[in-house]
Coordinates of C-alpha atoms in Angstrom, one line a residue:
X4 CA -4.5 59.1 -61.7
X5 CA -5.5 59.3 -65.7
X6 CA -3.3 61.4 -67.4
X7 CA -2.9 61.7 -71.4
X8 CA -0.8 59.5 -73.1
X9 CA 2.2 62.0 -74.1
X10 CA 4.2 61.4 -77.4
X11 CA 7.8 61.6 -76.0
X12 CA 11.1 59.9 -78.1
X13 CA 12.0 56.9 -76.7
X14 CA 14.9 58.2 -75.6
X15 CA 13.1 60.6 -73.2
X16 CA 10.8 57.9 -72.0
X17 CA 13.8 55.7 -70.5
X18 CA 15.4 59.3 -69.4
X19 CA 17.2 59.3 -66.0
X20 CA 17.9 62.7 -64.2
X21 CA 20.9 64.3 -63.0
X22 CA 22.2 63.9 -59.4
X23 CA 20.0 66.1 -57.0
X24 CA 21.4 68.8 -55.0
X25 CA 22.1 67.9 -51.8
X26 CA 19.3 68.8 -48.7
X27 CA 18.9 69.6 -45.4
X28 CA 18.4 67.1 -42.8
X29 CA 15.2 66.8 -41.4
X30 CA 14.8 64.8 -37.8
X31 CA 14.0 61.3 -37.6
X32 CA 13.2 60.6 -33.9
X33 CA 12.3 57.5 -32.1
X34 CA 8.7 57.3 -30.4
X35 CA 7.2 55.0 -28.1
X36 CA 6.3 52.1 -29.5
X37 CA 5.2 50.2 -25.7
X38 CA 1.5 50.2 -27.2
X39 CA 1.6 48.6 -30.7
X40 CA 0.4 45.3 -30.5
X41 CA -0.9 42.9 -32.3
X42 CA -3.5 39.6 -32.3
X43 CA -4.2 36.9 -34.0
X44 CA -6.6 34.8 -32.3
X45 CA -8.2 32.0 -33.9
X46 CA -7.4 32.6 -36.9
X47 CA -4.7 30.3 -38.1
X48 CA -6.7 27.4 -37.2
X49 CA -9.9 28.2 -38.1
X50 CA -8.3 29.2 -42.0
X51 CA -6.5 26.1 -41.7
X52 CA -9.3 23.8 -41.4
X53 CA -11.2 25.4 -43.8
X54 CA -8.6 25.3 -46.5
X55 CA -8.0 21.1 -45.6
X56 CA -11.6 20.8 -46.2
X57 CA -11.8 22.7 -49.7
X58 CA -8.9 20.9 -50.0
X59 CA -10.7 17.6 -50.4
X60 CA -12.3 18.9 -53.6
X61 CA -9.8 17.1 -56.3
X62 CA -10.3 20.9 -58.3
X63 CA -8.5 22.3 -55.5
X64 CA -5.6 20.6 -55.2
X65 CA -2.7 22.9 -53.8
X66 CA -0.4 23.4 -56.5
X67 CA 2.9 26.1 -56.0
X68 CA 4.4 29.1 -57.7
X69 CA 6.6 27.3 -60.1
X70 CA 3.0 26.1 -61.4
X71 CA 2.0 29.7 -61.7
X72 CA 5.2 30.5 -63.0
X73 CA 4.9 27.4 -65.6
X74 CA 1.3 28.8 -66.6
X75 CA 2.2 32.0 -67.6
X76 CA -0.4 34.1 -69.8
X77 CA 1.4 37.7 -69.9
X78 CA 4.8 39.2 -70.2
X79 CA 6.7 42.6 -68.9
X80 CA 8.5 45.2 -71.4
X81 CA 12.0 46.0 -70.6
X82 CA 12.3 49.6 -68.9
X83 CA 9.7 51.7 -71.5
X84 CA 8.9 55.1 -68.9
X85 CA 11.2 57.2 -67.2
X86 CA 12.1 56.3 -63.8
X87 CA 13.5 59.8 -62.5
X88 CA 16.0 58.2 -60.5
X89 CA 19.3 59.9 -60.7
X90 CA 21.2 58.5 -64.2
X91 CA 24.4 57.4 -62.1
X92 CA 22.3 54.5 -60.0
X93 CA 21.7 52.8 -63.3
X94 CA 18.3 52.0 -62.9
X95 CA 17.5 48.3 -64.0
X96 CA 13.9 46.7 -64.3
X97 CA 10.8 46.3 -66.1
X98 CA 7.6 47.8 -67.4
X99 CA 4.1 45.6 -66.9
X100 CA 2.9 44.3 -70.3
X101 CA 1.0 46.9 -72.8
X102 CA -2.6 47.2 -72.1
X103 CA -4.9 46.8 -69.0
X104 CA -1.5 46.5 -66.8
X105 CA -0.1 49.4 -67.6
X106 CA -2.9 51.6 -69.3
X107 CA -5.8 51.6 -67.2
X108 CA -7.0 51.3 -63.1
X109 CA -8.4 48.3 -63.4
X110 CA -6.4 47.1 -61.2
X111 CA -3.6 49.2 -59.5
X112 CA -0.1 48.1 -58.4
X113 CA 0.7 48.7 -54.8
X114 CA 3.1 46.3 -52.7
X115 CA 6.5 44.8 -53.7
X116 CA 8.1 41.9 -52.5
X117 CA 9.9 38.8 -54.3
X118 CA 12.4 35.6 -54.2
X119 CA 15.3 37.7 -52.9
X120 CA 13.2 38.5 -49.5
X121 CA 11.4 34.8 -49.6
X122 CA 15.4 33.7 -49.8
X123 CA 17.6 36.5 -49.0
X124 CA 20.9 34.4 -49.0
X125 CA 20.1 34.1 -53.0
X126 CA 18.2 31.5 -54.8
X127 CA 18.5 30.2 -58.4
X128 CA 15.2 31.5 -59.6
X129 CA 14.6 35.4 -59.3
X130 CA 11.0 36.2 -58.9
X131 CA 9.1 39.6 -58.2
X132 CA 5.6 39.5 -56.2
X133 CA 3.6 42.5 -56.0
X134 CA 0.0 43.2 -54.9
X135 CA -2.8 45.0 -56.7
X136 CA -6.1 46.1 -55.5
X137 CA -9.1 46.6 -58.0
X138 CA -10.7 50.0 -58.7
X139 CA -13.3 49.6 -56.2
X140 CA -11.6 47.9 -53.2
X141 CA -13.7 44.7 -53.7
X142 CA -10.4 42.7 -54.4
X143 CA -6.9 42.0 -54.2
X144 CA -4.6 40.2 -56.6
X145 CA -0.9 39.7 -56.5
X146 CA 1.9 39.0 -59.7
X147 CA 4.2 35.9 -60.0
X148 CA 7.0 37.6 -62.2
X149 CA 10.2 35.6 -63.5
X150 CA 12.7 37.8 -63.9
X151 CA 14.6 35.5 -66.6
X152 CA 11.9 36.2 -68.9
X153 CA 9.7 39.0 -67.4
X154 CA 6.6 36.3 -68.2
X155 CA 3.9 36.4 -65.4
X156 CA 0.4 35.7 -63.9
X157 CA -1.6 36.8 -62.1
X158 CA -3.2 35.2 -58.7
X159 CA -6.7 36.5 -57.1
X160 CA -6.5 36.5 -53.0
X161 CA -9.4 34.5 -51.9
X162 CA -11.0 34.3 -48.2
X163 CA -12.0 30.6 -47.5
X164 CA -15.6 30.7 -45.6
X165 CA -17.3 29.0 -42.9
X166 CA -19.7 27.4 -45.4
X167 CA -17.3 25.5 -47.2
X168 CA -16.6 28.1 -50.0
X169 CA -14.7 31.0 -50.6
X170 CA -15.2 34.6 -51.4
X171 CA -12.3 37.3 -53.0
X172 CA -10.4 39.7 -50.4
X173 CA -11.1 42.9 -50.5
X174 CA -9.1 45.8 -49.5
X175 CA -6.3 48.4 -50.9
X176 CA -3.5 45.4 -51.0
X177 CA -1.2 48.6 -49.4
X178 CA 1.9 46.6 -49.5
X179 CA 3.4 43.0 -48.7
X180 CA 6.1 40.7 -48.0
X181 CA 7.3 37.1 -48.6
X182 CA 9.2 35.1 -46.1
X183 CA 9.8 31.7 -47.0
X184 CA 6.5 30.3 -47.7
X185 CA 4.5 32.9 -46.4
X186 CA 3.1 36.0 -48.2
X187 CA 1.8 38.5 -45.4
X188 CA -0.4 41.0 -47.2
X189 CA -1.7 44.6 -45.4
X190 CA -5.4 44.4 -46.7
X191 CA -6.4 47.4 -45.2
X192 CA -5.1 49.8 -42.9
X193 CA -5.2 47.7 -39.8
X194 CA -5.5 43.6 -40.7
X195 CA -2.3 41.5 -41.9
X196 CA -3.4 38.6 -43.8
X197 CA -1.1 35.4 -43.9
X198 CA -1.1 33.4 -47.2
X199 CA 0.5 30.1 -47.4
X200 CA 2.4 30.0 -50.8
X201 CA 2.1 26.2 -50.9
X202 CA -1.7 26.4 -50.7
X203 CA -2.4 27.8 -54.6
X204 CA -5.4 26.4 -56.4
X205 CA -6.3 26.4 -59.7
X206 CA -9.7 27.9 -60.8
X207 CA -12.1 28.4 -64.0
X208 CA -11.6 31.6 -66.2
X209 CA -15.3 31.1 -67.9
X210 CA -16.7 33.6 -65.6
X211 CA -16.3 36.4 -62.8
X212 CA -17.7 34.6 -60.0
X213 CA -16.0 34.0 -56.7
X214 CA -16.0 30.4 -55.0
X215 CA -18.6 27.5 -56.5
X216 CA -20.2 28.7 -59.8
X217 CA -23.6 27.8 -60.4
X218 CA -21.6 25.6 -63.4
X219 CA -20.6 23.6 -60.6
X220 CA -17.2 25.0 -61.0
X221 CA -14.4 27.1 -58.9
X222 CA -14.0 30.7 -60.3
X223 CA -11.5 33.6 -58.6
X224 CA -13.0 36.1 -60.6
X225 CA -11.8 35.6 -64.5
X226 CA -8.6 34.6 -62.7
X227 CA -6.8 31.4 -62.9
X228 CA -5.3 30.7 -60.0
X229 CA -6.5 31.7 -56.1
X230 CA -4.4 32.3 -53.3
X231 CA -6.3 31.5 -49.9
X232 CA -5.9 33.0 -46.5
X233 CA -4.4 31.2 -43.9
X234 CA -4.5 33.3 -40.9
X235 CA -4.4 37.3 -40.3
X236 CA -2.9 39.6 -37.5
X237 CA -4.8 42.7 -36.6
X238 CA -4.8 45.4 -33.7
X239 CA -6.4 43.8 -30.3
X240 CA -9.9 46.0 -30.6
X241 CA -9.4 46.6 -34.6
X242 CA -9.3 49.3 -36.6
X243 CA -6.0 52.1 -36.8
X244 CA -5.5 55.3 -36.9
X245 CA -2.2 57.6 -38.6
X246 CA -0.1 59.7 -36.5
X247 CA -2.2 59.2 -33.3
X248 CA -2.9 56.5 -30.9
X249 CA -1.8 53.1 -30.5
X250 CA -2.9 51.8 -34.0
X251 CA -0.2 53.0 -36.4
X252 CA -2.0 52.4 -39.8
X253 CA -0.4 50.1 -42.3
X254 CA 0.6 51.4 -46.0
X255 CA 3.4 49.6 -46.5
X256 CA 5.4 46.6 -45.6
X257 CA 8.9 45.3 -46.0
X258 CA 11.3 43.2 -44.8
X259 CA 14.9 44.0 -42.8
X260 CA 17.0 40.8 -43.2
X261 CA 19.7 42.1 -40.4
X262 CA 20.5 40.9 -37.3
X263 CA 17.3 38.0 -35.9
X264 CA 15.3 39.7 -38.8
X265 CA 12.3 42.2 -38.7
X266 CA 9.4 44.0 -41.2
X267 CA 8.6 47.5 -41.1
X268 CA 5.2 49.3 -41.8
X269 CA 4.7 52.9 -42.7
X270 CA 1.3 55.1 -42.3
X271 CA 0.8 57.1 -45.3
X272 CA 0.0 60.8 -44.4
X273 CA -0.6 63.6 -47.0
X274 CA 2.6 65.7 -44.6
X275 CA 4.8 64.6 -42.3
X276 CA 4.2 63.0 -38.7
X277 CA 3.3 59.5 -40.3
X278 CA 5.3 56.4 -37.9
X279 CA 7.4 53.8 -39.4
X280 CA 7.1 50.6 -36.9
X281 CA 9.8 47.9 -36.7
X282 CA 8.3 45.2 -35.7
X283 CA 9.3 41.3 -34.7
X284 CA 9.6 38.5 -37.6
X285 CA 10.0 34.7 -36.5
X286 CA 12.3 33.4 -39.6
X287 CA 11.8 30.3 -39.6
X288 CA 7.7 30.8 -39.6
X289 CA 8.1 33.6 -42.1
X290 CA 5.5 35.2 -40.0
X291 CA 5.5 37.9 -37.2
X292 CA 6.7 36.5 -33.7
X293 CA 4.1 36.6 -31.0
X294 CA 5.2 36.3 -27.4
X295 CA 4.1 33.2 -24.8
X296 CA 1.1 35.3 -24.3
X297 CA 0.5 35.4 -28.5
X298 CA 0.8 38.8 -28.7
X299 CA 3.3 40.5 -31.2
X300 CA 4.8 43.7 -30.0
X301 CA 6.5 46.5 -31.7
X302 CA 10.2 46.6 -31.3
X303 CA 10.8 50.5 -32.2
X304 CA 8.7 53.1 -33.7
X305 CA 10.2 56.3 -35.6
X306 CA 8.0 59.9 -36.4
X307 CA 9.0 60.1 -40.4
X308 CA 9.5 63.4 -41.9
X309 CA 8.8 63.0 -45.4
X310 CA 5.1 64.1 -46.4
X311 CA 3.0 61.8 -48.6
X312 CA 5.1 59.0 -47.6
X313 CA 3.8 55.7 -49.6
X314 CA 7.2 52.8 -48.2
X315 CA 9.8 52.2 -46.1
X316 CA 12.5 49.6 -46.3
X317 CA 15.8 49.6 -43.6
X318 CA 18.7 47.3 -43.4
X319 CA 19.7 47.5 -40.1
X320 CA 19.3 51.1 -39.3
X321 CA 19.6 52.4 -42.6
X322 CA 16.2 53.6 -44.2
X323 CA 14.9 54.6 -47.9
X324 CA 11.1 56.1 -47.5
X325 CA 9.4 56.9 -50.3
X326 CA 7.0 60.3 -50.2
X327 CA 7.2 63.7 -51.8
X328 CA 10.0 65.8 -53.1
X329 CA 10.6 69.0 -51.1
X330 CA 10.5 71.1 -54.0
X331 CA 7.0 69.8 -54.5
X332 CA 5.1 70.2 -51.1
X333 CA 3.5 73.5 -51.8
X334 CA 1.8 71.5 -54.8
X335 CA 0.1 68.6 -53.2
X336 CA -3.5 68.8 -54.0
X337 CA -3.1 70.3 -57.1
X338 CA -3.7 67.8 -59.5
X339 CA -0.5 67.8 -61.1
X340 CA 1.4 64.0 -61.1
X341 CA 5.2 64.8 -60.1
X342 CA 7.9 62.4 -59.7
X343 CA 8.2 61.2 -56.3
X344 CA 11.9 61.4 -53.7
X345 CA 13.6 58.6 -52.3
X346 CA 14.8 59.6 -49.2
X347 CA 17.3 58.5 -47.2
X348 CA 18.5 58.4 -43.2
X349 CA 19.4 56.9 -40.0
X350 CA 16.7 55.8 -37.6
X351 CA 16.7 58.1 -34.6
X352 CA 18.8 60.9 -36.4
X353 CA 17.7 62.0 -39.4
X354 CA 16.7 61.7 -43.6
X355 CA 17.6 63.9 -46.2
X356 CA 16.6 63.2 -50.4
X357 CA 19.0 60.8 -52.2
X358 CA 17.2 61.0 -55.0
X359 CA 14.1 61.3 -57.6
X360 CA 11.9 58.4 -58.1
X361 CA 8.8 57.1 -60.4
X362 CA 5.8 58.9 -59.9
X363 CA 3.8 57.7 -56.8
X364 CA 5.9 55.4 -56.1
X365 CA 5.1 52.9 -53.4
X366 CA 6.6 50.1 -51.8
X367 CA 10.0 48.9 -52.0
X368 CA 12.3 46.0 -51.0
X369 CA 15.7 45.0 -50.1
X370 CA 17.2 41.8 -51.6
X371 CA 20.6 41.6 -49.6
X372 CA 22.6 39.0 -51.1
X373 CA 22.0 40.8 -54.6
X374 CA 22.4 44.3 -53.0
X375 CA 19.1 45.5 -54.7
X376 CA 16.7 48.0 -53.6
X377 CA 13.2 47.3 -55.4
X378 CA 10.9 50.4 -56.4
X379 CA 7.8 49.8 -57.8
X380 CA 5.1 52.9 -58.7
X381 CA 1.4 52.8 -59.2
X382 CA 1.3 55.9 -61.7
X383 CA -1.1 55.0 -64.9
X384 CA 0.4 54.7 -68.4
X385 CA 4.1 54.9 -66.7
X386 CA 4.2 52.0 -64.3
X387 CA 7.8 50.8 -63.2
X388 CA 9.4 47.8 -61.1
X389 CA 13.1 48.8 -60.9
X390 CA 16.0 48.2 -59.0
X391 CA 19.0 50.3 -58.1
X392 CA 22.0 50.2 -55.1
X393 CA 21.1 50.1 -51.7
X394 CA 22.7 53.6 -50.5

């Protein structure tokens, strides 16, 4: 949402908040999740082929992210907003760089992965992914950020077609996650779409044209790199619905590295009722793990409390859901930006708050061997990728 730029001390602008007092518990139950199921069809191989053939063009050679990384064009601010999360955490992160990033909704931040989920026994190079849809829908980019410098770049999601070209992804971008090699990217509310993190290609800035220019040339929309799909996953008769049915929508994503490994989703709903779904994750794919049959079914389902709730991230049973503080319900709707909650519980029992949080914040992640819970919000003018403890 626009909001006026507000002249605050700097001081204030970095300002934490003090520890909240404590809430009740609200339930947390477990549903049935016998029904959620999802597809893939075709779809791996019919991508794959496609993206060999484009392939072939020498301007299309599949280069990685340390490529993107080495290319570089913009660079985050250390922490420059106020992240409302309770002072004694010790909030660490950064802002996006001044201007269109942070400024205006061009382009809006939405999912959060990074290095610590692609490698969550630790790697030597610490890199934060996140998605961003465009103000219109019509496409979806994601962020290559190194955290030793905070320098980054941005990468357009591209859709490889059936007549040898390709065509930008379009969609919300909700949330995502990286697993190994693999970025798995909610779209929309009911398609997954698989990314191949090997398979990056490098495109003309000259114009905003998608696929073969009339210049004879690969664009990805002023963008310098493209990302193309590799396969998707998507609800066997499509679409979803939230709070109802067998389709739980998806509006966020994240990994749990516990136990054989697992990714939650969470429906975003305006009050409470919305499902957070665990569901399967093949580790060594990266991707979701489909039966004999190729169908991927839902291990456990849960009926959140929190209202307006954006993510989800567990470890084990342990969750942190991002949505609304209590003390702000009776204001939804009334056009007034307040921080959001972090909240915190046991699947099956119950959540209470833990603590305040950037405004609409969204998506979050859990790197394990760092202990680091990732926040990132989508609020314009005070956008925020932070990390603090994992309660």
């Amino acid at each position: 949402m626009r909001i006026s730029r507000m002249l605050l001390t700097a001081a204030l602008l970095i300002a934490t908040v003090p520890a909240l007092p404590a809430q009740a518990a609200a339930s947390f139950p477990r549903i049935d999740a016998s029904g959620f199921q999802l597809v893939s069809g075709d779809t791996f191989a019919t991508y794959g082929a496609r993206v060999a053939q484009l392939e072939t063009k020498p301007a299309l050679a599949p280069v990685g992210v340390t490529e993107v990384l080495a290319a570089s064009n913009r660079t985050g601010r250390a922490l420059c907003h106020s992240t409302y999360l309770t002072a004694s955490l010790n909030p660490q992160g950064f802002c996006w760089q001044d201007g269109e990033d942070d400024d205006e909704n061009v382009w809006i931040p939405q999912g959060l992965s990074g290095s610590g989920d692609a490698q969550p026994a630790g790697g030597a190079r610490r890199v934060v992914v996140a998605s961003w849809h465009n103000s219109g829908d019509t496409a979806i980019r994601v962020s290559l950020l190194d955290l030793a410098t905070n320098k980054y770049r941005h990468v357009l999601l591209v859709e490889p077609t059936a007549d040898g070209n390709f065509q930008a992804v379009a969609g919300h971008g909700h949330g995502l996650y990286w697993s190994g090699n693999m970025l798995v990217v909610a779209s929309g509310g009911a398609v997954l779409r698989v990314f191949d993190l090997r398979h990056i290609w490098r495109t003309d800035t000259s114009t905003g044209e998608v696929g073969l220019g009339a210049d004879g040339k690969y664009h990805a929309l002023w963008h310098a790199f493209a990302l193309p799909q590799v396969g998707a996953y998507w609800y066997s008769g499509g679409g979803c619905a939230s709070t109802t049915g067998v389709r739980p929508c998806f509006a966020s994503l994240a990994l749990d590295h516990a136990g054989t490994g697992s990714f939650v989703a969470a429906e975003h709903t305006t009050k409470g009722g919305g499902r957070i779904v665990r569901w399967p994750l093949n580790k060594t794919t990266g991707l979701p793990a489909a039966g004999t049959d190729g169908v991927v079914r839902a291990v456990e389902a849960f009926n959140s409390p929190v209202w307006g709730m954006q993510g989800a991230v567990s470890y084990n049973n342990s969750f942190v859901i991002a949505g609304v503080c209590p003390e702000y319900a009776d204001n939804i709707g009334d056009g007034v930006d307040y921080p959001s909650c972090l909240h915190r519980g046991t699947g099956g029992v119950s959540t209470s708050v833990w603590t305040k949080a950037p405004k609409n914040t969204e998506n979050l992640s859990y790197w394990p061997a760092t202990d680091e819970l990732w926040v990132m919000n989508e609020q314009l003018r005070e956008r925020v990728t932070v990390h603090v403890a994992f309660p």
